[in-house]
mmCIF file of C-alpha atoms in Angstrom:
data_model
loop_
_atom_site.group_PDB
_atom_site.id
_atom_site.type_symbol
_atom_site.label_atom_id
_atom_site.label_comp_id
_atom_site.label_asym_id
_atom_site.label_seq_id
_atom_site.Cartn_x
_atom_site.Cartn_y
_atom_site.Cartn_z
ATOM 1 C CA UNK R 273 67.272 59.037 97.194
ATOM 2 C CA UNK R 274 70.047 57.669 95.128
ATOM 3 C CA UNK R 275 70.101 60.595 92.537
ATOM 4 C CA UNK R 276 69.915 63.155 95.624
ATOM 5 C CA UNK R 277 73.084 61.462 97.207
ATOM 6 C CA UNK R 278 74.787 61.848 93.262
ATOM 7 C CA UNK R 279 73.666 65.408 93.375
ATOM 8 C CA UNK R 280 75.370 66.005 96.479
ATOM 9 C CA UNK R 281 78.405 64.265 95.672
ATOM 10 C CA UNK R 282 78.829 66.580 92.146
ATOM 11 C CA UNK R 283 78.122 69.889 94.118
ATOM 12 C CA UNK R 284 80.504 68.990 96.887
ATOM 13 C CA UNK R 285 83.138 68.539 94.002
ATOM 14 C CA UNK R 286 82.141 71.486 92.013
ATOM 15 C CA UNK R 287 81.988 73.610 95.563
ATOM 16 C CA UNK R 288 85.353 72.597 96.244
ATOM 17 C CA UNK R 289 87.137 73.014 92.349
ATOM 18 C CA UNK R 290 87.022 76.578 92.886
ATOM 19 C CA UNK R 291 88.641 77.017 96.475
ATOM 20 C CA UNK R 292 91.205 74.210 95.518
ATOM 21 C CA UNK R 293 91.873 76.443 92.104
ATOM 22 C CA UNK R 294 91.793 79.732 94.289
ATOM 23 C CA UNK R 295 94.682 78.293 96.806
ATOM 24 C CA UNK R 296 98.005 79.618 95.440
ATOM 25 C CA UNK R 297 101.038 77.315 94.597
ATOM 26 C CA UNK R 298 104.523 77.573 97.050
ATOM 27 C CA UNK R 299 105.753 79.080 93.686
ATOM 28 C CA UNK R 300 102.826 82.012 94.212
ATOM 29 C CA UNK R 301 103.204 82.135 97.533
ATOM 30 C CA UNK R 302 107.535 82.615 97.590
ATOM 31 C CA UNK R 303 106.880 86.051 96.248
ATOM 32 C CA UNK R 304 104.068 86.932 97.825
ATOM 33 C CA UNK R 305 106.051 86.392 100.972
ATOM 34 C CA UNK R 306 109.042 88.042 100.248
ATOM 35 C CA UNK R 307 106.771 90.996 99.134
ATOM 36 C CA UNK R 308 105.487 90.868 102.508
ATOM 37 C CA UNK R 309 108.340 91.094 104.731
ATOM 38 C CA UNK R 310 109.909 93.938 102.151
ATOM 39 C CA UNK R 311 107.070 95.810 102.944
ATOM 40 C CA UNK R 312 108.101 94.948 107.122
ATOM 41 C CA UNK R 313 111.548 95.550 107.034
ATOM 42 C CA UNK R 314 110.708 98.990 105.315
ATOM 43 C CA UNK R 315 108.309 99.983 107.759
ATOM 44 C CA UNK R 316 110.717 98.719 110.774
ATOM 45 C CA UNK R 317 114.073 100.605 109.552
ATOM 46 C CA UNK R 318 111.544 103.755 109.311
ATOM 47 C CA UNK R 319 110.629 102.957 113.116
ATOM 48 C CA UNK R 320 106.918 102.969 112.353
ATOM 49 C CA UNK R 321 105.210 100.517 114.555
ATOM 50 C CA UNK R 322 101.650 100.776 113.443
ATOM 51 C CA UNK R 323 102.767 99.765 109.665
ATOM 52 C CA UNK R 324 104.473 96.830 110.897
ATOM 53 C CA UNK R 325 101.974 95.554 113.316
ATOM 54 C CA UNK R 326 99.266 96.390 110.958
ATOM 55 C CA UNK R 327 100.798 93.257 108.931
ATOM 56 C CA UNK R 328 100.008 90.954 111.650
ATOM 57 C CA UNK R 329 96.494 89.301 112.206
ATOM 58 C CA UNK R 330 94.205 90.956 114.667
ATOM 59 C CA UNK R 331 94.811 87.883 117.031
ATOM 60 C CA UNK R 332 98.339 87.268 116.494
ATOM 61 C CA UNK R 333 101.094 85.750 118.628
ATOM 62 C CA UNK R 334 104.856 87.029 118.647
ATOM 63 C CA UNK R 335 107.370 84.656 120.412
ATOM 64 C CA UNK R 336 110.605 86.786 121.101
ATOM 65 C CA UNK R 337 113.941 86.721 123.546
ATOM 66 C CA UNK R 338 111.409 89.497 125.032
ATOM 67 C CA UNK R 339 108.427 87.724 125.753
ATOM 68 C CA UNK R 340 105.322 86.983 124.034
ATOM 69 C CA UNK R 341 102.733 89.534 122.752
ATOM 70 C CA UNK R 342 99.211 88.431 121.873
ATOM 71 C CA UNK R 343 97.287 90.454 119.794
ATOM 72 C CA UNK R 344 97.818 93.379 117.512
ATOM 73 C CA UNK R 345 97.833 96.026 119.684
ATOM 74 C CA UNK R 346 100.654 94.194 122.280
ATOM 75 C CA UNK R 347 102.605 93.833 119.161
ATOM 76 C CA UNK R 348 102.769 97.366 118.117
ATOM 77 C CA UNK R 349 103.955 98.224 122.038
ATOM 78 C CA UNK R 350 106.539 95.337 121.574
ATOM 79 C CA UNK R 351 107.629 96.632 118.124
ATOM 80 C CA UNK R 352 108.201 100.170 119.268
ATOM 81 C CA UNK R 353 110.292 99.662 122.230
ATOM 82 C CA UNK R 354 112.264 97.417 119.653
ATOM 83 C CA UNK R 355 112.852 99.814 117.322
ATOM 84 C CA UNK R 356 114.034 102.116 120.240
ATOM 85 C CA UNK R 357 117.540 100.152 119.773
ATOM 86 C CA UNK R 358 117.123 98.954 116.505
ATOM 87 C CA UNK R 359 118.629 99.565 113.040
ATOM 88 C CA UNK R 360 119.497 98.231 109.530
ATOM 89 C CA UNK R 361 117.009 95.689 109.448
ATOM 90 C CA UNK R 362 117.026 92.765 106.785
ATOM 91 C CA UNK R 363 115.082 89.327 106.830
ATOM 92 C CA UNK R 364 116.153 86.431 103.860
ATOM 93 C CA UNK R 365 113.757 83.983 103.668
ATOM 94 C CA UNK R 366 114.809 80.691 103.603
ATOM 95 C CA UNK R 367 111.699 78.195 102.830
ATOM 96 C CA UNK R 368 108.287 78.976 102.293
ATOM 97 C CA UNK R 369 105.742 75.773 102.589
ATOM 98 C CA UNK R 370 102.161 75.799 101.879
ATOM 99 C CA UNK R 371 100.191 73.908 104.331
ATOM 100 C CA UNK R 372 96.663 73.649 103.587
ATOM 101 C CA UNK R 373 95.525 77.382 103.604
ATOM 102 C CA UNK R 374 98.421 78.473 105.493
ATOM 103 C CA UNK R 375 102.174 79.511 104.799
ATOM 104 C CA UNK R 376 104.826 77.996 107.054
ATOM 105 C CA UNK R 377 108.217 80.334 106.633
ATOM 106 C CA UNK R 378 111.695 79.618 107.902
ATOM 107 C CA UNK R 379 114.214 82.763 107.729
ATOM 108 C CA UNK R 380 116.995 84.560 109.264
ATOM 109 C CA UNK R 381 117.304 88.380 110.365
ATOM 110 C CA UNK R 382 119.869 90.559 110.519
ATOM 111 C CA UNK R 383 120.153 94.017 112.722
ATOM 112 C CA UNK R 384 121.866 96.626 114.291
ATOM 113 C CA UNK R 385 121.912 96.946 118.176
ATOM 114 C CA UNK R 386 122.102 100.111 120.435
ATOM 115 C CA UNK R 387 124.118 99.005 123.417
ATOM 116 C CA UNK R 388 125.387 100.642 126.341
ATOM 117 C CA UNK R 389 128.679 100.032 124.942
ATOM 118 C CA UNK R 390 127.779 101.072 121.204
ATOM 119 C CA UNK R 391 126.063 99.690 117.999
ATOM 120 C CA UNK R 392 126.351 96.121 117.739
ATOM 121 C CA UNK R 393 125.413 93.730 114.600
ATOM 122 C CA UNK R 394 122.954 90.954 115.639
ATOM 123 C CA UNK R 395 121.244 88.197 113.820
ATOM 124 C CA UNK R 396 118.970 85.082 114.602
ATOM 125 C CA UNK R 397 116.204 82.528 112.704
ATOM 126 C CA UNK R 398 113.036 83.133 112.816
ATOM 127 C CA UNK R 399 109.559 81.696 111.726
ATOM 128 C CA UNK R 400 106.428 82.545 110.954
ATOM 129 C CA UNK R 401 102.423 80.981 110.188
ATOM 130 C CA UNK R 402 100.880 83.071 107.505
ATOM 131 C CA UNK R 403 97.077 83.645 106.375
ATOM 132 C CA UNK R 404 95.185 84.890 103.994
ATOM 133 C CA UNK R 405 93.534 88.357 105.635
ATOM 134 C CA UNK R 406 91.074 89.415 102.922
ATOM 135 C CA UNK R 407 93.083 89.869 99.381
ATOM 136 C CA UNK R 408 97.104 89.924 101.802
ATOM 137 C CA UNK R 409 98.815 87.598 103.467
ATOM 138 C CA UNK R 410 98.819 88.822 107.239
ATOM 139 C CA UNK R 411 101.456 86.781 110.072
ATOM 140 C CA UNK R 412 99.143 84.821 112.401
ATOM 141 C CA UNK R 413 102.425 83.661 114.344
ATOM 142 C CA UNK R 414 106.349 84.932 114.662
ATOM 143 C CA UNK R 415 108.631 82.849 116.889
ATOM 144 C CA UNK R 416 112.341 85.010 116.505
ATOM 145 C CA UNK R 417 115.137 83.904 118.100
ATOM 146 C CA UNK R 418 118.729 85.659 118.637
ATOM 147 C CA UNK R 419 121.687 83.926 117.561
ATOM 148 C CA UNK R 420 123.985 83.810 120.417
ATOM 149 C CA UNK R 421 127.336 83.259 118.612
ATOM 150 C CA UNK R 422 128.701 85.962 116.293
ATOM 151 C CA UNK R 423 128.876 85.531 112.495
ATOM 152 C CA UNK R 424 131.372 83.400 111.593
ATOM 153 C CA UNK R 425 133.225 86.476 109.927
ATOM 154 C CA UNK R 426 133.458 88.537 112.861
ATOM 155 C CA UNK R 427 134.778 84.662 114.849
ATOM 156 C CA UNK R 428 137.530 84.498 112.734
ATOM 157 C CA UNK R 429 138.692 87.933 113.554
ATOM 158 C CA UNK R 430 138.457 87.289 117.288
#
């Protein structure tokens, strides 16, 4: 009994070895990241939708001033009435934290606005739970908010 508990002891360790090896570094995951939302603000300045929402989980959540879409397919609709008034859009992440399996990302966006009364710049924070989706990081969550003050540059001017 005693060398069957010792057996199972050494295979949980050598089980778990690999998966704890295989779990990339905040360092690995920075770029990975960044990578990630390239590839998103690409696909969202070219207005396509299905590209973007295709880097979302199947059963994703996105929190917006909006509403909140669950799923991939609500996301898509959401996305492309966004990109109806949207423009010139750039994310900067700001910290990327591995949490167990999953990355935890703080950033800020910037955009431009189709008003009534013109283009206008906007920005906000936003953040976002990431998983692994097969061999790519896919968003599982994306709360974005919209800053309701304008940069301090345009402030000053005012």
């Amino acid at each position: 009994m005693r060398g069957s508990l010792i057996f199972v002891a050494l295979l949980t360790v050598h089980l778990a070895i690999p998966a704890a090896a295989q779990q990339p570094s905040e360092q690995q995951a920075r770029p990975a990241i960044e990578r990630l939302l390239e590839t998103w603000d690409a696909a969202a300045n070219r207005k396509d939708a299905a590209a973007v929402a295709a880097l979302y989980t199947e059963d994703a959540t996105r929190v917006t001033p909006r509403g909140i879409s669950y799923g991939r397919p609500a996301i898509e609709k959401d996305l492309a009435e966004s990109f109806k008034v949207t423009s010139n859009i750039v994310d900067k992440v700001e910290k990327v934290e591995m949490v167990g399996e999953v990355v935890l990302v703080t950033a800020t966006w910037s955009a431009t606005l189709q008003s009534k009364d013109g283009p206008i710049q906007a920005r906000g924070l936003w953040g976002g739970v990431y998983v692994r989706d097969g061999d790519a990081w896919k968003t599982r969550l994306a709360i974005i908010n919209r800053a309701l003050q304008p940069p301090p540059q345009q402030a000053a001017k005012q």
